[in-house]
Amino acid sequence: MTGDGPLPIVSNADIVAVRQQVRTAAVESGFSLIDQTKVVTAASELARNALVYAGGGQVRIEVVENARRRGLRLEFHDEGPGIPDVEQALTDGWTTGSGLGLGLSGSRRLVDEFDLDSVPGKGTTVTVTKWAR
Amino acid sequence: MMERIPILKLGDTLIVSIQGDLEDQGVLALQEDLADKVVMTGARGVIIDISAVEIVDSYIGRMLATIADILRMLDADTVVVGMRPAVAITLVELGLSLGGVRTALDLEKGVALLDHVRSTPR
Ligand SMILES: Nc1ncnc2c1ncn2[C@@H]1O[C@H](COP(=O)(O)OP(=O)(O)OP(=O)(O)O)[C@@H](O)[C@H]1O
Ligand SMILES: [Mg+2]
């Protein structure tokens, strides 16, 4: 997976493809079934956000390693409208769409590290990392 | 062409088994197909088997709840059966507890639950 280019997210089929690629990478990184499920679910939320709110984007899937363990880092990037109030967007139940407002706040709970970087008018980058236990 | 999920009829119960990873439109199509079929057949119960489903995210979870709501208005009860433990753990952590959706561990228990629900006045 590492070394491959980013995956495009421009259609609903791409969301399924992202889920499948993240699953494969999680299995290869030695994730437990529950951790696989959590990271794939987070990826599904973030991919859908990029598609729905930014009209599309991409994700880079990377296997990372520190002294103690392996993990998976996913970097979602889009050049959509951005998020004016990041704090608010990360609140459970806050949505400008027709969702439940759980995608961002929920996926933050499903991973170990969560970083949201958004510039209004420029785009949004969400980087998440989950470590194998 | 998008694949439709087959809907089986057993007495006055409809049974669907979701296989593999569904695209968002696939879930939406299932909602419409189930509503049509409930009206067409007069089915009183619907069982949705998700034992082959490896992830349920907020979209799919919300659609399951919506399907149960719609079918309730069409006078049918819905039971979701076979949720995998990892899926349940992830859904709750995501913040979605599917409070309005009846669940059972497997198909057999789902059938029993429907029988029970229908013999109890609403
Ligand atoms: N990539 C993005 N670009 C622009 N805005 C975004 C992006 N991702 C999220 N948002 C904004 O943040 C809000 C919250 O997102 P979140 O994923 O938590 O909930 P939702 O998508 O509205 O509902 P759910 O994910 O539960 O279906 C969205 O309604 C949207 O306004
Ligand atoms: Mg979302």
Short mmCIF file of C-alpha atoms and ligand atoms in Angstrom, two decimals:
data_model
loop_
_atom_site.label_atom_id
_atom_site.label_comp_id
_atom_site.label_asym_id
_atom_site.label_seq_id
_atom_site.Cartn_x
_atom_site.Cartn_y
_atom_site.Cartn_z
CA MET A 1 0.00 0.00 0.00
CA THR A 2 2.74 2.42 0.97
CA GLY A 3 4.24 3.97 -2.13
CA ASP A 4 1.00 3.69 -4.06
CA GLY A 5 -0.54 6.99 -4.99
CA PRO A 6 -3.60 8.43 -3.29
CA LEU A 7 -6.98 6.86 -4.00
CA PRO A 8 -9.56 9.11 -5.64
CA ILE A 9 -12.92 9.68 -3.95
CA VAL A 10 -15.27 10.90 -6.65
CA SER A 11 -18.15 8.45 -6.58
CA ASN A 12 -20.09 6.20 -4.23
CA ALA A 13 -18.20 3.24 -5.65
CA ASP A 14 -14.97 4.91 -4.53
CA ILE A 15 -16.21 4.94 -0.93
CA VAL A 16 -16.56 1.16 -1.14
CA ALA A 17 -13.10 0.92 -2.72
CA VAL A 18 -11.60 3.03 0.10
CA ARG A 19 -13.21 0.75 2.69
CA GLN A 20 -11.75 -2.30 0.95
CA GLN A 21 -8.24 -0.85 0.63
CA VAL A 22 -8.23 0.27 4.25
CA ARG A 23 -9.42 -3.17 5.32
CA THR A 24 -6.59 -4.84 3.37
CA ALA A 25 -4.00 -2.50 4.86
CA ALA A 26 -5.38 -3.03 8.38
CA VAL A 27 -5.21 -6.82 7.99
CA GLU A 28 -1.65 -6.56 6.68
CA SER A 29 -0.70 -4.35 9.63
CA GLY A 30 -1.87 -6.96 12.12
CA PHE A 31 -5.00 -5.17 13.37
CA SER A 32 -7.50 -7.15 15.43
CA LEU A 33 -10.91 -7.66 13.86
CA ILE A 34 -12.43 -4.96 16.06
CA ASP A 35 -9.69 -2.46 15.23
CA GLN A 36 -10.03 -3.28 11.52
CA THR A 37 -13.74 -2.59 11.77
CA LYS A 38 -13.17 0.69 13.62
CA VAL A 39 -10.61 2.08 11.18
CA VAL A 40 -12.63 1.00 8.13
CA THR A 41 -15.73 2.66 9.58
CA ALA A 42 -13.82 5.89 10.26
CA ALA A 43 -12.48 5.80 6.70
CA SER A 44 -15.99 5.35 5.34
CA GLU A 45 -17.22 8.42 7.25
CA LEU A 46 -14.34 10.63 6.13
CA ALA A 47 -14.52 9.48 2.51
CA ARG A 48 -18.24 10.19 2.40
CA ASN A 49 -17.70 13.65 3.89
CA ALA A 50 -15.16 14.46 1.16
CA LEU A 51 -17.60 13.29 -1.50
CA VAL A 52 -20.72 14.95 -0.07
CA TYR A 53 -19.36 18.27 1.19
CA ALA A 54 -16.42 18.86 -1.13
CA GLY A 55 -17.64 17.14 -4.28
CA GLY A 56 -14.74 14.71 -4.02
CA GLY A 57 -11.22 14.33 -2.79
CA GLN A 58 -8.61 11.69 -2.21
CA VAL A 59 -7.07 9.55 0.48
CA ARG A 60 -3.52 8.46 1.08
CA ILE A 61 -3.21 5.19 2.97
CA GLU A 62 0.09 4.68 4.73
CA VAL A 63 1.49 1.99 6.99
CA VAL A 64 3.44 3.68 9.78
CA GLU A 65 5.75 2.28 12.40
CA ASN A 66 7.25 3.55 15.61
CA ALA A 67 9.60 1.82 18.01
CA ARG A 68 6.83 -0.24 19.54
CA ARG A 69 4.13 -0.91 17.00
CA ARG A 70 2.67 -0.66 13.54
CA GLY A 71 -0.24 1.43 12.55
CA LEU A 72 -2.21 2.90 9.72
CA ARG A 73 -2.32 6.55 8.78
CA LEU A 74 -5.05 7.84 6.50
CA GLU A 75 -4.88 11.30 5.05
CA PHE A 76 -8.12 12.55 3.48
CA HIS A 77 -7.76 15.65 1.41
CA ASP A 78 -10.23 17.72 -0.54
CA GLU A 79 -10.35 21.14 -2.14
CA GLY A 80 -13.92 21.87 -1.17
CA PRO A 81 -15.42 24.80 0.75
CA GLY A 82 -13.63 23.99 4.00
CA ILE A 83 -15.12 24.03 7.49
CA PRO A 84 -15.55 27.50 9.02
CA ASP A 85 -15.86 26.33 12.63
CA VAL A 86 -13.89 23.15 13.23
CA GLU A 87 -14.80 23.00 16.93
CA GLN A 88 -18.48 23.02 16.06
CA ALA A 89 -18.08 20.48 13.25
CA LEU A 90 -16.52 18.08 15.75
CA THR A 91 -19.54 18.24 18.04
CA ASP A 92 -21.78 15.16 18.16
CA GLY A 93 -24.97 15.89 16.27
CA TRP A 94 -23.83 19.01 14.45
CA THR A 95 -24.60 18.84 10.74
CA THR A 96 -25.23 21.18 7.84
CA GLY A 97 -26.51 18.26 5.79
CA SER A 98 -29.08 15.58 6.34
CA GLY A 99 -26.82 13.32 8.39
CA LEU A 100 -26.67 12.72 12.10
CA GLY A 101 -23.57 14.81 12.59
CA LEU A 102 -21.64 11.78 13.81
CA GLY A 103 -19.08 11.31 11.04
CA LEU A 104 -16.32 13.57 12.34
CA SER A 105 -16.90 13.25 16.08
CA GLY A 106 -17.54 9.51 15.82
CA SER A 107 -14.54 8.75 13.66
CA ARG A 108 -12.37 10.71 16.09
CA ARG A 109 -13.45 8.24 18.79
CA LEU A 110 -12.65 5.27 16.56
CA VAL A 111 -8.98 6.16 15.99
CA ASP A 112 -5.98 6.99 18.18
CA GLU A 113 -4.91 10.27 16.59
CA PHE A 114 -7.14 12.71 14.77
CA ASP A 115 -6.12 15.90 13.09
CA LEU A 116 -8.49 18.21 11.24
CA ASP A 117 -7.05 20.99 9.19
CA SER A 118 -9.43 23.13 7.20
CA VAL A 119 -9.14 26.45 5.42
CA PRO A 120 -12.42 28.02 4.32
CA GLY A 121 -12.46 28.43 0.56
CA LYS A 122 -9.41 26.18 0.19
CA GLY A 123 -10.23 22.74 1.46
CA THR A 124 -10.01 20.22 4.23
CA THR A 125 -7.44 17.66 5.32
CA VAL A 126 -8.28 15.06 7.93
CA THR A 127 -5.43 12.84 9.08
CA VAL A 128 -6.14 9.88 11.34
CA THR A 129 -3.83 7.26 12.79
CA LYS A 130 -4.70 4.00 14.43
CA TRP A 131 -2.14 1.71 16.03
CA ALA A 132 -2.26 -2.07 16.12
CA ARG A 133 -2.50 -3.30 19.69
CA MET B 1 -26.34 -1.52 -13.50
CA MET B 2 -26.77 -1.65 -9.79
CA GLU B 3 -27.50 -5.02 -8.27
CA ARG B 4 -30.79 -5.32 -6.37
CA ILE B 5 -30.85 -7.32 -3.18
CA PRO B 6 -33.24 -10.28 -3.50
CA ILE B 7 -36.23 -10.22 -1.14
CA LEU B 8 -37.63 -13.61 -0.12
CA LYS B 9 -41.17 -14.15 1.10
CA LEU B 10 -41.99 -16.73 3.73
CA GLY B 11 -45.64 -16.65 4.80
CA ASP B 12 -46.31 -13.07 5.83
CA THR B 13 -42.66 -12.32 6.47
CA LEU B 14 -40.11 -10.87 4.06
CA ILE B 15 -36.46 -11.83 4.44
CA VAL B 16 -33.47 -10.04 2.96
CA SER B 17 -29.88 -10.99 3.42
CA ILE B 18 -27.35 -8.27 2.70
CA GLN B 19 -24.22 -9.76 1.20
CA GLY B 20 -20.90 -7.96 1.17
CA ASP B 21 -20.14 -4.28 0.96
CA LEU B 22 -23.03 -2.13 -0.20
CA GLU B 23 -22.84 1.14 -2.02
CA ASP B 24 -25.02 3.94 -0.69
CA GLN B 25 -27.48 3.65 -3.61
CA GLY B 26 -27.81 -0.06 -2.96
CA VAL B 27 -29.10 0.67 0.54
CA LEU B 28 -31.45 3.32 -0.81
CA ALA B 29 -32.79 0.90 -3.43
CA LEU B 30 -33.37 -1.70 -0.72
CA GLN B 31 -35.47 0.82 1.19
CA GLU B 32 -37.71 1.40 -1.84
CA ASP B 33 -37.90 -2.26 -2.82
CA LEU B 34 -38.89 -3.29 0.71
CA ALA B 35 -41.58 -0.61 0.99
CA ASP B 36 -43.03 -1.69 -2.38
CA LYS B 37 -42.93 -5.36 -1.53
CA VAL B 38 -44.53 -4.90 1.90
CA VAL B 39 -47.44 -3.09 0.30
CA MET B 40 -47.67 -5.56 -2.57
CA THR B 41 -47.67 -8.66 -0.39
CA GLY B 42 -49.23 -7.28 2.78
CA ALA B 43 -46.31 -8.71 4.74
CA ARG B 44 -46.46 -7.98 8.46
CA GLY B 45 -42.82 -8.60 9.30
CA VAL B 46 -39.44 -7.97 7.69
CA ILE B 47 -36.14 -9.56 8.68
CA ILE B 48 -32.91 -7.95 7.51
CA ASP B 49 -29.96 -10.28 7.90
CA ILE B 50 -26.64 -8.41 8.19
CA SER B 51 -24.49 -11.34 9.30
CA ALA B 52 -22.36 -10.98 6.16
CA VAL B 53 -21.94 -7.22 6.60
CA GLU B 54 -18.47 -6.27 7.81
CA ILE B 55 -19.07 -2.60 8.48
CA VAL B 56 -22.04 -0.41 9.26
CA ASP B 57 -21.21 3.29 9.18
CA SER B 58 -23.47 6.22 10.07
CA TYR B 59 -25.10 6.23 6.64
CA ILE B 60 -25.96 2.54 6.60
CA GLY B 61 -27.00 2.64 10.26
CA ARG B 62 -29.29 5.58 9.61
CA MET B 63 -30.79 3.78 6.61
CA LEU B 64 -31.57 0.72 8.70
CA ALA B 65 -33.41 2.95 11.18
CA THR B 66 -35.23 4.72 8.34
CA ILE B 67 -36.28 1.43 6.79
CA ALA B 68 -37.73 0.30 10.14
CA ASP B 69 -39.63 3.62 10.43
CA ILE B 70 -41.04 3.43 6.91
CA LEU B 71 -42.11 -0.19 7.25
CA ARG B 72 -43.74 0.55 10.60
CA MET B 73 -45.93 3.10 8.83
CA LEU B 74 -46.82 0.40 6.34
CA ASP B 75 -47.88 -1.83 9.22
CA ALA B 76 -44.88 -4.15 9.19
CA ASP B 77 -42.36 -4.79 11.97
CA THR B 78 -38.65 -4.93 11.17
CA VAL B 79 -35.98 -6.98 12.89
CA VAL B 80 -32.29 -6.66 12.04
CA VAL B 81 -30.52 -9.96 12.70
CA GLY B 82 -26.96 -11.24 12.77
CA MET B 83 -25.02 -8.10 13.60
CA ARG B 84 -21.35 -8.99 14.10
CA PRO B 85 -19.85 -8.14 17.51
CA ALA B 86 -17.18 -5.89 15.96
CA VAL B 87 -19.89 -3.99 14.10
CA ALA B 88 -21.93 -3.50 17.28
CA ILE B 89 -18.92 -2.26 19.24
CA THR B 90 -17.95 0.15 16.46
CA LEU B 91 -21.48 1.50 15.99
CA VAL B 92 -21.85 2.35 19.67
CA GLU B 93 -18.45 4.05 19.74
CA LEU B 94 -19.40 5.98 16.63
CA GLY B 95 -22.41 7.22 18.61
CA LEU B 96 -25.17 5.30 16.89
CA SER B 97 -27.05 2.92 19.13
CA LEU B 98 -29.95 2.22 16.74
CA GLY B 99 -32.39 2.57 19.61
CA GLY B 100 -35.47 2.39 17.39
CA VAL B 101 -34.44 -0.76 15.59
CA ARG B 102 -35.37 -4.23 16.86
CA THR B 103 -32.49 -6.68 16.70
CA ALA B 104 -32.03 -10.40 17.23
CA LEU B 105 -28.92 -12.53 17.24
CA ASP B 106 -29.89 -14.76 14.32
CA LEU B 107 -32.64 -15.54 11.84
CA GLU B 108 -34.38 -18.04 14.10
CA LYS B 109 -34.50 -15.60 17.02
CA GLY B 110 -35.64 -12.90 14.60
CA VAL B 111 -38.61 -15.01 13.52
CA ALA B 112 -39.46 -15.72 17.16
CA LEU B 113 -39.23 -12.01 18.00
CA LEU B 114 -41.62 -11.12 15.16
CA ASP B 115 -44.10 -13.75 16.38
CA HIS B 116 -43.88 -12.29 19.85
CA VAL B 117 -44.23 -8.69 18.69
CA ARG B 118 -47.32 -9.54 16.67
CA SER B 119 -49.03 -11.42 19.47
CA THR B 120 -48.54 -8.43 21.79
CA PRO B 121 -50.94 -5.52 21.28
CA ARG B 122 -49.13 -2.31 20.24
N1 LIG C 1 -14.66 17.55 3.96
C1 LIG C 1 -15.53 18.49 4.38
N2 LIG C 1 -15.65 19.69 3.74
C2 LIG C 1 -16.52 20.63 4.14
N3 LIG C 1 -17.34 20.49 5.21
C3 LIG C 1 -17.29 19.33 5.88
C4 LIG C 1 -16.39 18.27 5.52
N4 LIG C 1 -16.56 17.26 6.40
C5 LIG C 1 -17.50 17.65 7.26
N5 LIG C 1 -17.95 18.90 6.97
C6 LIG C 1 -18.95 19.68 7.72
O1 LIG C 1 -18.99 19.21 9.06
C7 LIG C 1 -20.31 18.78 9.41
C8 LIG C 1 -20.23 17.59 10.33
O2 LIG C 1 -19.70 16.45 9.64
P1 LIG C 1 -20.04 15.01 10.17
O3 LIG C 1 -19.44 14.01 9.25
O4 LIG C 1 -19.66 14.94 11.61
O5 LIG C 1 -21.63 14.93 10.12
P2 LIG C 1 -22.57 14.80 8.84
O6 LIG C 1 -21.78 14.40 7.65
O7 LIG C 1 -23.35 16.04 8.74
O8 LIG C 1 -23.54 13.60 9.27
P3 LIG C 1 -23.13 12.03 9.32
O9 LIG C 1 -21.67 11.93 9.05
O10 LIG C 1 -23.50 11.61 10.71
O11 LIG C 1 -23.95 11.39 8.28
C9 LIG C 1 -20.99 18.50 8.09
O12 LIG C 1 -22.39 18.65 8.17
C10 LIG C 1 -20.35 19.54 7.17
O13 LIG C 1 -20.99 20.80 7.33
MG MG C 2 -20.44 12.81 7.66
#
